[in-house]
CSV table of C-alpha atoms and ligand atoms in Angstrom, one decimal:
chain,number,residue,atom,x,y,z
A,1048,UNK,CA,-29.1,29.0,-15.7
A,1049,UNK,CA,-28.2,26.7,-18.5
A,1050,UNK,CA,-26.4,23.5,-18.0
A,1051,UNK,CA,-24.0,21.8,-20.4
A,1052,UNK,CA,-22.6,18.3,-20.4
A,1053,UNK,CA,-19.0,17.7,-19.5
A,1054,UNK,CA,-18.8,15.7,-22.8
A,1055,UNK,CA,-20.3,18.3,-25.0
A,1056,UNK,CA,-22.6,16.0,-27.1
A,1057,UNK,CA,-25.8,16.8,-25.3
A,1058,UNK,CA,-28.0,20.0,-25.7
A,1059,UNK,CA,-27.8,22.6,-23.0
A,1060,UNK,CA,-30.8,22.4,-20.6
A,1061,UNK,CA,-32.2,24.4,-17.7
A,1062,UNK,CA,-31.9,23.5,-14.0
A,1063,UNK,CA,-35.1,21.5,-13.9
A,1064,UNK,CA,-34.0,19.3,-16.8
A,1065,UNK,CA,-30.6,19.0,-15.4
A,1066,UNK,CA,-31.9,17.7,-12.1
A,1067,UNK,CA,-34.6,15.5,-13.5
A,1068,UNK,CA,-32.2,14.0,-16.1
A,1069,UNK,CA,-29.4,13.1,-13.7
A,1070,UNK,CA,-26.8,12.1,-16.1
A,1071,UNK,CA,-26.7,13.9,-19.4
A,1072,UNK,CA,-27.7,11.7,-22.5
A,1073,UNK,CA,-24.1,11.7,-23.9
A,1074,UNK,CA,-22.9,10.0,-20.6
A,1075,UNK,CA,-21.4,13.3,-19.3
A,1076,UNK,CA,-22.3,15.2,-16.2
A,1077,UNK,CA,-24.1,18.5,-16.1
A,1078,UNK,CA,-22.3,21.7,-15.1
A,1079,UNK,CA,-23.6,25.2,-15.1
A,1080,UNK,CA,-22.7,27.3,-18.1
A,1081,UNK,CA,-21.2,29.9,-15.7
A,1082,UNK,CA,-20.7,30.0,-12.0
A,1083,UNK,CA,-23.0,32.5,-10.4
A,1084,UNK,CA,-21.3,34.6,-7.7
A,1085,UNK,CA,-22.2,35.4,-4.2
A,1086,UNK,CA,-20.6,38.7,-2.8
A,1087,UNK,CA,-18.3,39.0,0.2
A,1088,UNK,CA,-21.0,41.0,2.1
A,1089,UNK,CA,-23.6,38.3,1.5
A,1090,UNK,CA,-21.3,35.6,2.7
A,1091,UNK,CA,-20.4,37.5,5.8
A,1092,UNK,CA,-24.3,37.7,6.4
A,1093,UNK,CA,-24.7,33.9,6.3
A,1094,UNK,CA,-23.1,33.7,9.7
A,1095,UNK,CA,-26.4,34.5,11.6
A,1096,UNK,CA,-29.0,33.4,9.0
A,1097,UNK,CA,-31.2,30.3,9.4
A,1098,UNK,CA,-29.8,27.4,7.4
A,1099,UNK,CA,-32.9,27.1,5.1
A,1100,UNK,CA,-32.5,30.7,4.0
A,1101,UNK,CA,-28.8,30.3,2.9
A,1102,UNK,CA,-29.8,27.1,1.1
A,1103,UNK,CA,-32.7,29.0,-0.8
A,1104,UNK,CA,-30.1,31.7,-1.7
A,1105,UNK,CA,-27.4,29.3,-2.9
A,1106,UNK,CA,-29.7,26.8,-4.8
A,1107,UNK,CA,-31.7,29.8,-6.1
A,1108,UNK,CA,-28.6,31.1,-7.9
A,1109,UNK,CA,-29.0,28.1,-10.3
A,1110,UNK,CA,-32.7,27.6,-10.3
A,1111,UNK,CA,-33.5,31.3,-10.8
A,1112,UNK,CA,-36.2,31.8,-13.5
A,1113,UNK,CA,-37.4,28.2,-13.1
A,1114,UNK,CA,-38.5,27.9,-9.6
A,1115,UNK,CA,-40.0,30.8,-7.7
A,1116,UNK,CA,-37.9,31.9,-4.8
A,1117,UNK,CA,-40.8,31.8,-2.4
A,1118,UNK,CA,-41.5,28.2,-3.4
A,1119,UNK,CA,-37.8,27.4,-3.0
A,1120,UNK,CA,-37.5,28.9,0.4
A,1121,UNK,CA,-40.7,26.9,1.6
A,1122,UNK,CA,-39.2,23.7,0.3
A,1123,UNK,CA,-35.9,24.5,2.1
A,1124,UNK,CA,-37.8,25.2,5.3
A,1125,UNK,CA,-39.6,22.0,5.2
A,1126,UNK,CA,-36.5,20.0,4.2
A,1127,UNK,CA,-34.4,21.3,7.0
A,1128,UNK,CA,-37.2,21.0,9.6
A,1129,UNK,CA,-36.7,17.3,9.4
A,1130,UNK,CA,-33.2,17.7,11.1
A,1131,UNK,CA,-33.1,17.1,14.8
A,1132,UNK,CA,-30.8,20.1,15.4
A,1133,UNK,CA,-31.9,23.8,15.2
A,1134,UNK,CA,-28.6,24.7,13.4
A,1135,UNK,CA,-29.0,21.9,10.8
A,1136,UNK,CA,-25.2,21.5,10.4
A,1137,UNK,CA,-23.7,22.5,13.8
A,1138,UNK,CA,-20.0,23.2,14.2
A,1139,UNK,CA,-18.3,21.3,17.3
A,1140,UNK,CA,-14.7,22.1,18.2
A,1141,UNK,CA,-12.2,19.2,18.2
A,1142,UNK,CA,-9.1,21.2,19.2
A,1143,UNK,CA,-7.7,24.7,18.6
A,1144,UNK,CA,-8.3,25.6,15.0
A,1145,UNK,CA,-10.0,22.4,14.1
A,1146,UNK,CA,-13.8,22.0,14.0
A,1147,UNK,CA,-16.3,19.2,13.1
A,1148,UNK,CA,-19.3,20.1,10.9
A,1149,UNK,CA,-21.9,17.6,12.0
A,1150,UNK,CA,-23.8,16.7,8.8
A,1151,UNK,CA,-25.6,13.8,10.3
A,1152,UNK,CA,-28.7,15.2,12.1
A,1153,UNK,CA,-31.1,14.2,9.4
A,1154,UNK,CA,-33.6,11.3,9.3
A,1155,UNK,CA,-31.0,8.7,8.2
A,1156,UNK,CA,-28.2,10.1,10.3
A,1157,UNK,CA,-25.8,10.5,7.3
A,1158,UNK,CA,-24.8,13.7,5.4
A,1159,UNK,CA,-26.8,12.5,2.4
A,1160,UNK,CA,-29.9,13.7,4.0
A,1161,UNK,CA,-28.8,17.2,3.7
A,1162,UNK,CA,-29.2,17.1,-0.1
A,1163,UNK,CA,-31.8,14.4,-0.4
A,1164,UNK,CA,-34.4,16.2,1.8
A,1165,UNK,CA,-34.4,19.2,-0.5
A,1166,UNK,CA,-34.0,17.1,-3.6
A,1167,UNK,CA,-37.2,15.1,-2.9
A,1168,UNK,CA,-39.2,18.3,-2.4
A,1169,UNK,CA,-37.8,19.8,-5.6
A,1170,UNK,CA,-38.8,16.6,-7.4
A,1171,UNK,CA,-42.3,16.7,-6.1
A,1172,UNK,CA,-42.7,20.3,-7.1
A,1173,UNK,CA,-41.1,20.1,-10.5
A,1174,UNK,CA,-42.8,16.8,-11.5
A,1175,UNK,CA,-46.1,18.1,-10.2
A,1176,UNK,CA,-45.9,21.2,-12.4
A,1177,UNK,CA,-45.0,19.0,-15.4
A,1178,UNK,CA,-47.7,16.3,-14.7
A,1179,UNK,CA,-45.0,13.7,-14.8
A,1180,UNK,CA,-44.0,10.7,-12.8
A,1181,UNK,CA,-40.5,9.3,-12.5
A,1182,UNK,CA,-38.7,6.3,-11.3
A,1183,UNK,CA,-35.5,7.1,-9.4
A,1184,UNK,CA,-32.7,4.5,-9.8
A,1185,UNK,CA,-29.9,4.7,-7.4
A,1186,UNK,CA,-26.8,2.7,-6.5
A,1187,UNK,CA,-25.7,3.1,-2.8
A,1188,UNK,CA,-22.6,2.4,-1.1
A,1189,UNK,CA,-24.7,2.5,2.1
A,1190,UNK,CA,-25.9,6.0,2.9
A,1191,UNK,CA,-27.5,7.3,-0.3
A,1192,UNK,CA,-30.2,4.6,-0.3
A,1193,UNK,CA,-31.4,5.2,3.2
A,1194,UNK,CA,-31.3,9.0,2.7
A,1195,UNK,CA,-33.3,8.5,-0.7
A,1196,UNK,CA,-35.8,6.3,0.8
A,1197,UNK,CA,-36.4,8.5,3.8
A,1198,UNK,CA,-36.9,11.5,1.5
A,1199,UNK,CA,-38.9,10.0,-1.2
A,1200,UNK,CA,-41.1,7.4,0.7
A,1201,UNK,CA,-44.8,7.9,0.1
A,1202,UNK,CA,-44.3,10.8,-2.5
A,1203,UNK,CA,-46.9,10.6,-5.2
A,1204,UNK,CA,-45.1,11.1,-8.4
A,1205,UNK,CA,-41.9,9.2,-7.7
A,1206,UNK,CA,-40.8,5.6,-7.3
A,1207,UNK,CA,-37.5,4.6,-5.9
A,1208,UNK,CA,-35.4,1.6,-6.7
A,1209,UNK,CA,-32.1,1.5,-4.4
A,1210,UNK,CA,-29.4,-1.0,-5.3
A,1211,UNK,CA,-26.9,-2.0,-2.6
A,1212,UNK,CA,-24.0,-4.3,-2.6
A,1213,UNK,CA,-25.1,-7.4,-0.5
A,1214,UNK,CA,-23.2,-7.7,2.7
A,1215,UNK,CA,-21.1,-4.6,2.2
A,1216,UNK,CA,-23.1,-2.1,4.2
A,1217,UNK,CA,-23.9,-2.1,7.9
A,1218,UNK,CA,-27.1,-3.5,9.3
A,1219,UNK,CA,-28.3,0.0,10.4
A,1220,UNK,CA,-27.5,1.4,7.0
A,1221,UNK,CA,-29.5,-1.5,5.3
A,1222,UNK,CA,-32.4,-1.0,7.8
A,1223,UNK,CA,-32.8,2.7,7.0
A,1224,UNK,CA,-33.6,1.4,3.4
A,1225,UNK,CA,-35.5,-1.9,3.9
A,1226,UNK,CA,-37.9,-1.0,6.6
A,1227,UNK,CA,-39.8,1.6,4.6
A,1228,UNK,CA,-43.3,0.2,4.2
A,1229,UNK,CA,-44.4,2.5,1.3
A,1230,UNK,CA,-45.2,0.8,-2.0
A,1231,UNK,CA,-43.2,3.4,-4.1
A,1232,UNK,CA,-40.0,2.0,-2.5
A,1233,UNK,CA,-38.1,-1.1,-3.8
A,1234,UNK,CA,-34.7,-2.2,-2.4
A,1235,UNK,CA,-32.4,-4.7,-4.1
A,1236,UNK,CA,-29.3,-6.5,-2.6
A,1237,UNK,CA,-26.9,-7.0,-5.5
A,1238,UNK,CA,-24.5,-9.8,-5.3
A,1239,UNK,CA,-21.5,-7.6,-6.3
A,1240,UNK,CA,-19.7,-4.4,-5.2
A,1241,UNK,CA,-20.8,-0.8,-5.1
A,1242,UNK,CA,-18.9,-0.2,-8.4
A,1243,UNK,CA,-21.0,-3.0,-9.9
A,1244,UNK,CA,-24.1,-1.3,-8.8
A,1245,UNK,CA,-23.0,2.0,-10.1
A,1246,UNK,CA,-22.0,0.5,-13.4
A,1247,UNK,CA,-25.6,-1.1,-13.8
A,1248,UNK,CA,-27.1,2.2,-13.1
A,1249,UNK,CA,-25.0,3.8,-15.8
A,1250,UNK,CA,-26.1,1.2,-18.2
A,1251,UNK,CA,-29.7,1.5,-17.5
A,1252,UNK,CA,-29.6,5.2,-18.0
A,1253,UNK,CA,-27.8,4.6,-21.4
A,1254,UNK,CA,-30.4,2.0,-22.6
A,1255,UNK,CA,-32.8,3.8,-24.9
A,1256,UNK,CA,-35.4,0.9,-24.8
A,1257,UNK,CA,-35.6,1.2,-21.0
A,1258,UNK,CA,-35.7,5.0,-21.0
A,1259,UNK,CA,-38.5,4.8,-23.5
A,1260,UNK,CA,-40.5,2.7,-21.2
A,1261,UNK,CA,-39.6,4.3,-17.9
A,1262,UNK,CA,-39.0,7.9,-17.1
A,1263,UNK,CA,-35.8,7.3,-15.3
A,1264,UNK,CA,-34.0,9.8,-13.0
A,1265,UNK,CA,-30.9,9.6,-10.8
A,1266,UNK,CA,-30.1,11.0,-7.3
A,1267,UNK,CA,-26.7,9.8,-6.9
A,1268,UNK,CA,-24.2,12.5,-6.4
A,1269,UNK,CA,-23.9,12.9,-10.2
A,1270,UNK,CA,-27.1,14.9,-9.8
A,1271,UNK,CA,-26.3,18.6,-9.8
A,1272,UNK,CA,-28.9,19.6,-7.3
A,1273,UNK,CA,-27.2,17.3,-4.7
A,1274,UNK,CA,-24.0,19.0,-5.3
A,1275,UNK,CA,-25.5,22.5,-4.9
A,1276,UNK,CA,-27.3,21.5,-1.8
A,1277,UNK,CA,-24.0,20.4,-0.4
A,1278,UNK,CA,-22.3,23.5,-1.3
A,1279,UNK,CA,-24.6,25.2,1.2
A,1280,UNK,CA,-22.8,24.0,4.4
A,1281,UNK,CA,-19.4,25.1,3.1
A,1282,UNK,CA,-20.9,28.7,3.1
A,1283,UNK,CA,-22.6,28.4,6.5
A,1284,UNK,CA,-19.7,26.8,8.3
A,1285,UNK,CA,-17.1,29.1,6.7
A,1286,UNK,CA,-19.3,32.2,7.6
A,1287,UNK,CA,-19.6,31.0,11.1
A,1288,UNK,CA,-15.8,30.8,11.4
A,1289,UNK,CA,-15.3,34.3,10.0
A,1290,UNK,CA,-15.4,34.1,6.3
A,1291,UNK,CA,-14.8,35.8,4.0
A,1292,UNK,CA,-12.4,37.7,6.2
A,1293,UNK,CA,-10.8,34.5,7.4
A,1294,UNK,CA,-9.9,31.8,5.0
A,1295,UNK,CA,-11.2,28.4,6.0
A,1296,UNK,CA,-9.9,24.9,4.9
A,1297,UNK,CA,-11.8,21.8,4.7
A,1298,UNK,CA,-11.0,18.2,5.2
A,1299,UNK,CA,-13.7,15.8,3.6
A,1300,UNK,CA,-14.0,12.0,3.8
A,1301,UNK,CA,-14.5,11.1,0.1
A,1302,UNK,CA,-15.8,8.3,-2.1
A,1303,UNK,CA,-17.7,9.5,-5.1
A,1304,UNK,CA,-16.1,13.0,-4.8
A,1305,UNK,CA,-19.6,14.7,-4.5
A,1306,UNK,CA,-19.1,16.3,-1.1
A,1307,UNK,CA,-15.6,17.5,-1.8
A,1308,UNK,CA,-16.6,18.8,-5.2
A,1309,UNK,CA,-19.4,20.7,-3.6
A,1310,UNK,CA,-16.6,22.7,-1.8
A,1311,UNK,CA,-15.1,23.5,-5.1
A,1312,UNK,CA,-18.6,24.8,-6.3
A,1313,UNK,CA,-18.8,27.0,-3.2
A,1314,UNK,CA,-15.2,28.3,-3.9
A,1315,UNK,CA,-16.2,29.1,-7.6
A,1316,UNK,CA,-19.3,31.0,-6.4
A,1317,UNK,CA,-16.9,33.2,-4.3
A,1318,UNK,CA,-16.2,31.5,-1.0
A,1319,UNK,CA,-12.6,31.9,-0.1
A,1320,UNK,CA,-11.2,28.4,0.8
A,1321,UNK,CA,-7.6,27.6,1.8
A,1322,UNK,CA,-7.4,23.9,1.0
A,1323,UNK,CA,-9.8,21.1,0.4
A,1324,UNK,CA,-8.2,17.9,1.7
A,1325,UNK,CA,-9.7,14.9,0.1
A,1326,UNK,CA,-9.5,12.1,2.5
A,1327,UNK,CA,-9.9,8.4,1.6
A,1328,UNK,CA,-9.5,5.1,3.1
A,1329,UNK,CA,-7.3,2.4,1.4
A,1330,UNK,CA,-9.5,2.7,-1.7
A,1331,UNK,CA,-7.4,5.6,-2.4
A,1332,UNK,CA,-8.0,6.5,-6.1
A,1333,UNK,CA,-8.7,10.0,-5.3
A,1334,UNK,CA,-5.8,10.6,-2.8
A,1335,UNK,CA,-3.5,9.1,-5.3
A,1336,UNK,CA,-4.8,11.4,-8.1
A,1337,UNK,CA,-4.3,14.6,-6.2
A,1338,UNK,CA,-0.8,13.6,-5.3
A,1339,UNK,CA,0.4,12.0,-8.6
A,1340,UNK,CA,-1.9,13.3,-11.4
A,1341,UNK,CA,-2.8,9.7,-12.5
A,1342,UNK,CA,-6.4,8.8,-12.0
A,1343,UNK,CA,-6.1,5.0,-11.8
A,1344,UNK,CA,-8.6,2.5,-10.5
A,1345,UNK,CA,-7.2,0.1,-7.9
A,1346,UNK,CA,-8.5,-3.2,-6.6
A,1347,UNK,CA,-11.6,-2.6,-4.3
A,1348,UNK,CA,-10.8,-3.4,-0.6
A,1349,UNK,CA,-13.7,-3.6,1.9
A,1350,UNK,CA,-13.0,-1.3,5.0
A,1351,UNK,CA,-14.8,0.0,8.1
A,1352,UNK,CA,-15.8,3.1,6.1
A,1353,UNK,CA,-17.8,1.3,3.5
A,1354,UNK,CA,-19.5,4.5,2.1
A,1355,UNK,CA,-16.1,5.2,0.7
A,1356,UNK,CA,-15.2,1.9,-0.7
A,1357,UNK,CA,-15.2,3.2,-4.3
A,1358,UNK,CA,-12.6,2.9,-7.1
A,1359,UNK,CA,-14.1,5.3,-9.5
A,1360,UNK,CA,-15.2,8.7,-8.3
A,1361,UNK,CA,-18.0,10.0,-10.7
A,1362,UNK,CA,-17.8,13.6,-9.9
A,1363,UNK,CA,-14.1,13.7,-10.7
A,1364,UNK,CA,-15.1,14.1,-14.3
A,1365,UNK,CA,-16.6,17.5,-13.4
A,1366,UNK,CA,-13.4,18.7,-11.8
A,1367,UNK,CA,-11.3,17.4,-14.8
A,1368,UNK,CA,-13.6,19.3,-17.0
A,1369,UNK,CA,-13.2,22.6,-15.0
A,1370,UNK,CA,-9.5,22.3,-14.3
A,1371,UNK,CA,-8.8,21.5,-18.0
A,1372,UNK,CA,-10.4,24.9,-19.0
A,1373,UNK,CA,-13.7,23.1,-20.1
A,1374,UNK,CA,-12.6,21.1,-23.0
A,1375,UNK,CA,-15.5,18.7,-23.7
A,1376,UNK,CA,-13.8,16.6,-26.4
A,1377,UNK,CA,-10.9,16.0,-24.3
A,1378,UNK,CA,-13.1,15.2,-21.2
A,1379,UNK,CA,-15.1,12.7,-23.3
A,1380,UNK,CA,-12.0,11.0,-24.6
A,1381,UNK,CA,-10.4,10.8,-21.1
A,1382,UNK,CA,-13.5,9.4,-19.4
A,1383,UNK,CA,-14.3,6.9,-22.2
A,1384,UNK,CA,-10.7,5.8,-21.9
A,1385,UNK,CA,-11.0,5.5,-18.2
A,1386,UNK,CA,-14.2,3.3,-18.5
A,1387,UNK,CA,-12.2,0.9,-20.7
A,1388,UNK,CA,-8.6,0.9,-19.3
A,1389,UNK,CA,-9.3,2.1,-15.7
A,1390,UNK,CA,-6.6,4.9,-15.9
A,1391,UNK,CA,-6.0,8.2,-17.3
A,1392,UNK,CA,-3.4,11.0,-16.7
A,1393,UNK,CA,-4.5,14.4,-15.8
A,1394,UNK,CA,-2.7,16.9,-18.2
A,1395,UNK,CA,-0.1,18.9,-16.3
A,1396,UNK,CA,-1.8,22.2,-16.6
A,1397,UNK,CA,-5.1,20.8,-15.3
A,1398,UNK,CA,-3.2,19.0,-12.5
A,1399,UNK,CA,-1.6,22.2,-11.4
A,1400,UNK,CA,-5.1,23.9,-11.4
A,1401,UNK,CA,-6.4,21.1,-9.1
A,1402,UNK,CA,-3.5,21.4,-6.7
A,1403,UNK,CA,-4.2,25.2,-6.1
A,1404,UNK,CA,-7.0,23.8,-4.0
A,1405,UNK,CA,-6.9,20.0,-3.4
A,1406,UNK,CA,-4.7,17.7,-1.5
A,1407,UNK,CA,-5.3,14.0,-1.1
A,1408,UNK,CA,-4.6,11.8,1.9
A,1409,UNK,CA,-5.2,8.1,2.3
A,1410,UNK,CA,-5.8,6.5,5.8
A,1411,UNK,CA,-5.5,2.8,6.7
A,1412,UNK,CA,-7.7,1.0,9.1
A,1413,UNK,CA,-5.4,1.1,12.1
A,1414,UNK,CA,-5.2,4.9,11.9
A,1415,UNK,CA,-8.9,5.2,11.4
A,1416,UNK,CA,-9.5,3.2,14.5
A,1417,UNK,CA,-6.9,5.1,16.4
A,1418,UNK,CA,-8.6,8.4,15.4
A,1419,UNK,CA,-11.9,7.2,16.9
A,1420,UNK,CA,-10.3,6.4,20.2
A,1421,UNK,CA,-8.0,9.5,20.3
A,1422,UNK,CA,-11.2,11.8,19.5
A,1423,UNK,CA,-13.0,10.1,22.4
A,1424,UNK,CA,-10.2,10.6,24.8
A,1425,UNK,CA,-9.6,14.2,23.8
A,1426,UNK,CA,-13.2,15.4,23.6
A,1427,UNK,CA,-15.5,12.8,24.9
A,1428,UNK,CA,-17.1,12.6,21.4
A,1429,UNK,CA,-17.7,9.4,19.4
A,1430,UNK,CA,-17.0,9.9,15.7
A,1431,UNK,CA,-18.0,7.5,13.0
A,1432,UNK,CA,-15.3,5.7,10.9
A,1433,UNK,CA,-15.8,7.9,7.8
A,1434,UNK,CA,-15.2,11.0,10.0
A,1435,UNK,CA,-12.2,9.3,11.5
A,1436,UNK,CA,-10.6,8.9,8.1
A,1437,UNK,CA,-10.7,12.6,7.7
A,1438,UNK,CA,-9.7,13.5,11.3
A,1439,UNK,CA,-6.7,11.1,10.8
A,1440,UNK,CA,-5.8,12.6,7.4
A,1441,UNK,CA,-5.3,16.0,9.0
A,1442,UNK,CA,-2.1,14.8,10.7
A,1443,UNK,CA,-0.6,14.3,7.3
A,1444,UNK,CA,-1.2,17.7,5.6
A,1445,UNK,CA,1.4,20.3,6.0
A,1446,UNK,CA,0.1,23.6,4.6
A,1447,UNK,CA,-3.4,24.2,5.9
A,1448,UNK,CA,-4.3,27.9,6.4
A,1449,UNK,CA,-6.8,29.2,8.7
A,1450,UNK,CA,-9.3,27.2,10.7
A,1451,UNK,CA,-10.1,23.7,9.4
A,1452,UNK,CA,-13.5,22.0,9.2
A,1453,UNK,CA,-13.7,18.3,9.1
A,1454,UNK,CA,-16.8,17.1,7.4
A,1455,UNK,CA,-18.6,14.5,9.8
A,1456,UNK,CA,-20.6,12.6,7.3
A,1457,UNK,CA,-22.3,10.1,9.5
A,1458,UNK,CA,-23.5,9.5,13.1
A,1459,UNK,CA,-21.4,7.0,15.1
A,1460,UNK,CA,-24.5,4.9,15.7
A,1461,UNK,CA,-24.7,3.9,12.0
A,1462,UNK,CA,-21.5,1.8,12.5
A,1463,UNK,CA,-21.9,0.6,16.1
A,1464,UNK,CA,-19.7,-2.5,15.9
A,1465,UNK,CA,-16.7,-0.8,14.4
A,1466,UNK,CA,-17.0,2.1,16.6
A,1467,UNK,CA,-17.2,-0.1,19.6
A,1468,UNK,CA,-14.3,-2.2,18.6
A,1469,UNK,CA,-12.1,0.9,18.1
A,1470,UNK,CA,-13.2,2.8,21.3
A,1471,UNK,CA,-14.8,0.4,23.8
A,1472,UNK,CA,-18.0,2.5,23.7
A,1473,UNK,CA,-21.0,1.5,21.8
A,1474,UNK,CA,-22.9,4.4,20.4
A,1475,UNK,CA,-26.6,4.5,20.8
A,1476,UNK,CA,-29.2,5.6,18.1
A,1477,UNK,CA,-30.4,8.9,18.8
A,1478,UNK,CA,-34.2,9.7,19.5
A,1479,UNK,CA,-36.5,8.4,16.9
A,1480,UNK,CA,-34.3,5.6,15.5
A,1481,UNK,CA,-34.4,3.4,18.7
A,1482,UNK,CA,-36.8,0.7,17.3
A,1483,UNK,CA,-35.0,0.4,13.9
A,1484,UNK,CA,-33.8,-3.0,14.7
A,1485,UNK,CA,-37.3,-4.3,15.4
A,1486,UNK,CA,-39.0,-3.0,12.2
A,1487,UNK,CA,-39.7,-5.7,9.5
A,1488,UNK,CA,-37.5,-5.6,6.4
A,1489,UNK,CA,-38.3,-6.0,2.7
A,1490,UNK,CA,-35.9,-6.4,0.0
A,1491,UNK,CA,-35.1,-8.5,-3.1
A,1492,UNK,CA,-31.8,-10.2,-4.0
A,1493,UNK,CA,-30.4,-10.1,-7.6
A,1494,UNK,CA,-27.2,-11.0,-9.4
A,1495,UNK,CA,-24.9,-8.1,-10.6
A,1496,UNK,CA,-26.4,-8.4,-14.0
A,1497,UNK,CA,-27.5,-5.4,-15.9
A,1498,UNK,CA,-30.1,-7.1,-17.9
A,1499,UNK,CA,-31.7,-8.8,-14.9
A,1500,UNK,CA,-31.8,-5.6,-13.0
A,1501,UNK,CA,-33.0,-3.5,-15.9
A,1502,UNK,CA,-36.0,-5.9,-16.2
A,1503,UNK,CA,-36.7,-5.7,-12.5
A,1504,UNK,CA,-36.7,-1.8,-12.6
A,1505,UNK,CA,-39.1,-1.9,-15.6
A,1506,UNK,CA,-41.5,-4.2,-13.9
A,1507,UNK,CA,-41.5,-2.2,-10.7
A,1508,UNK,CA,-42.0,1.0,-12.6
A,1509,UNK,CA,-44.9,-0.3,-14.6
A,1510,UNK,CA,-46.4,-2.3,-11.8
B,771,PLP,C1,-21.3,9.0,0.8
B,771,PLP,C2,-20.6,9.1,2.0
B,771,PLP,C3,-19.3,9.7,1.9
B,771,PLP,C4,-18.6,10.0,0.5
B,771,PLP,O1,-19.2,11.1,0.1
B,771,PLP,P1,-18.9,11.4,-1.5
B,771,PLP,O2,-19.7,12.6,-1.9
B,771,PLP,O3,-19.3,10.2,-2.3
B,771,PLP,O4,-17.5,11.6,-1.6
B,771,PLP,C5,-18.5,9.8,3.1
B,771,PLP,N1,-19.0,9.4,4.3
B,771,PLP,C6,-20.3,8.9,4.4
B,771,PLP,C7,-20.8,8.5,5.8
B,771,PLP,C8,-21.1,8.7,3.2
B,771,PLP,O5,-22.3,8.3,3.3
């Protein structure tokens, strides 16, 4: 499969180059030239297949010809063996017609493990075959860093630098990153917001001098392999609930729009989906966009669902490109304008195409807390604040068809203080994470200045 940039100014590349490259050299995002199709019979068959086999099938549709299917299956089996639940992504019923997909049974207790565990193995495999080493630079709003560190720690051909906004992530989130002892891991507390971190990563990728010196790669949700890895659980959960004969809808707590866009990918590959509800906290750029057609940055407000405290959702560029009929010049113009002015209007035809699938709903802090308490009362289950944003959003969408799956993106124990304040119950860390608070931490502090951080990355990569 060839991949093209949403901005049209970069050469088409294969799967391996699209994954190792992260962002395309023209500043755009890679999308596949065509969407491979999975038949209705195959989708129905996913209902009783091991998760790793479905993953190998879905990812293999893009990696075909570049990674041997046997190797891919072995990598998927190893990746999902790190999960503490045999179903990998189990479904739990919340009430009639509403289910929770528990995406948090991986090593760092957040859904980002689902993609990162397979991504790390893909990197090892691809770099090993090419005799290359790379440095992964990632900005994290809390969970990506921990998932990346867990997945890449100790791997031979990869170093990892994780940038996180100082003081804006929970202690448990921070400790999943900063307690890794391996020398190939560096964590940096940046004096700024997640958007600052993400902007610095973008600048680093666009700096030819740095890229000459350091073989840089990204594992943020702009990386297409992550998106595809996340499309897998749309297939498995929908099939479990009767797809393709039944049409399933999804409600997804969203920040960078990677998870929700993965649902779009599954849909384009043939999975019938009723709606994808994009649930945000008060940082509601996506919720507003899907209701008004105007994609406009607001002011950043810290919330109790910090992984979604984002005011520019990178993956939205992919949807804009697709919904607009794949017009790269227009996409480039729009997102260059957005980088400057912080606002663009989605053309009416593209907006109508988005509305065929997507709805947007924003949830405030009080409703989020209420959803945690009500879910505990109704089911005995503790949900984390990100999941609660989505559970609460469900009450405000009218036209959902079929069963609804809420993506539960983190274990409640990653946010113990806020969950306890909302529900009166303190969630405990599951087996394996119990000594997290006692492990020594290791990280550096830097200002939110691109030049300083680029110099740090270079020194670490070369050291
Ligand atoms: C990253 C994250 C999200 C947001 O996912 P996107 O793919 O960025 O939209 C939601 N919840 C949790 C717990 C996360 O870590």
